[in-house]
Amino acid sequence: HFFRAKRAKCLILIGPSGTGKTSFALSLPGRVNYFQERWNLDLWNNYARYSVYDDVPWDDFAKLNFPSKKNLLTQKCNKINATDKYRGTKEINVRQPAIVLLNPEDAGSLLQEPNTTEQQNMFEYWKKRAFIYIMGPDEYFYKRQRRQQNAITTADGNQVSNSTSSMSSTEERIGGQYEFDEMIQHYEEKHSK
């Protein structure tokens, strides 16, 4: 279904945080429309290969200003009119397959037993139009390795563990790698006079 230009089934992955759902979805080839927690029409790309909706509670799509789930996630129409909170209406191309990433607590009515005719109809609709995969315990797309860092010696000579940081030496950082060490050294030099 990932290659279909019409009526591709939506992939819905349900699993806990930290299991690699987002890493998996964003590792697929091609441009992506990526929306985390909220809709932003300015980020939409008509030429994206697929669209990812991450951490958007299933029952809150409309509350968060997303277009109709049926239109957005199932390629029901080639083009739809979309709007944003502070923007006018714009026609967007929704021919891309969709991937929805949910934590179990955000699956809402998608996993609830239908009680009414309307709920039963929606249940049948998504059963026909989506692949819903619920991750099992200890199931991961990617599991980060946690490494114990060496102990750090503080200004007063005490050693403190540097916790179990999962940041690798090649990972992009904010600030320099030795920024805090340099800041402490500068502070000590300034206040030891």
CSV table of N, CA and C in Angstrom, one decimal, residues 1-6:
chain,number,residue,atom,x,y,z
A,1,HIS,N,0.8,-1.2,0.0
A,1,HIS,CA,0.0,0.0,0.0
A,1,HIS,C,0.8,1.3,0.0
A,2,PHE,N,2.1,1.2,0.4
A,2,PHE,CA,3.0,2.3,0.4
A,2,PHE,C,3.2,3.0,-0.9
A,3,PHE,N,2.9,2.2,-2.0
A,3,PHE,CA,3.2,2.8,-3.3
A,3,PHE,C,1.9,3.2,-4.0
A,4,ARG,N,0.7,3.0,-3.4
A,4,ARG,CA,-0.5,3.3,-4.0
A,4,ARG,C,-0.8,4.8,-4.0
A,5,ALA,N,-1.3,5.3,-5.1
A,5,ALA,CA,-1.7,6.7,-5.2
A,5,ALA,C,-3.1,7.0,-4.9
A,6,LYS,N,-3.9,5.9,-4.8
A,6,LYS,CA,-5.3,6.0,-4.4
A,6,LYS,C,-5.7,4.9,-3.4
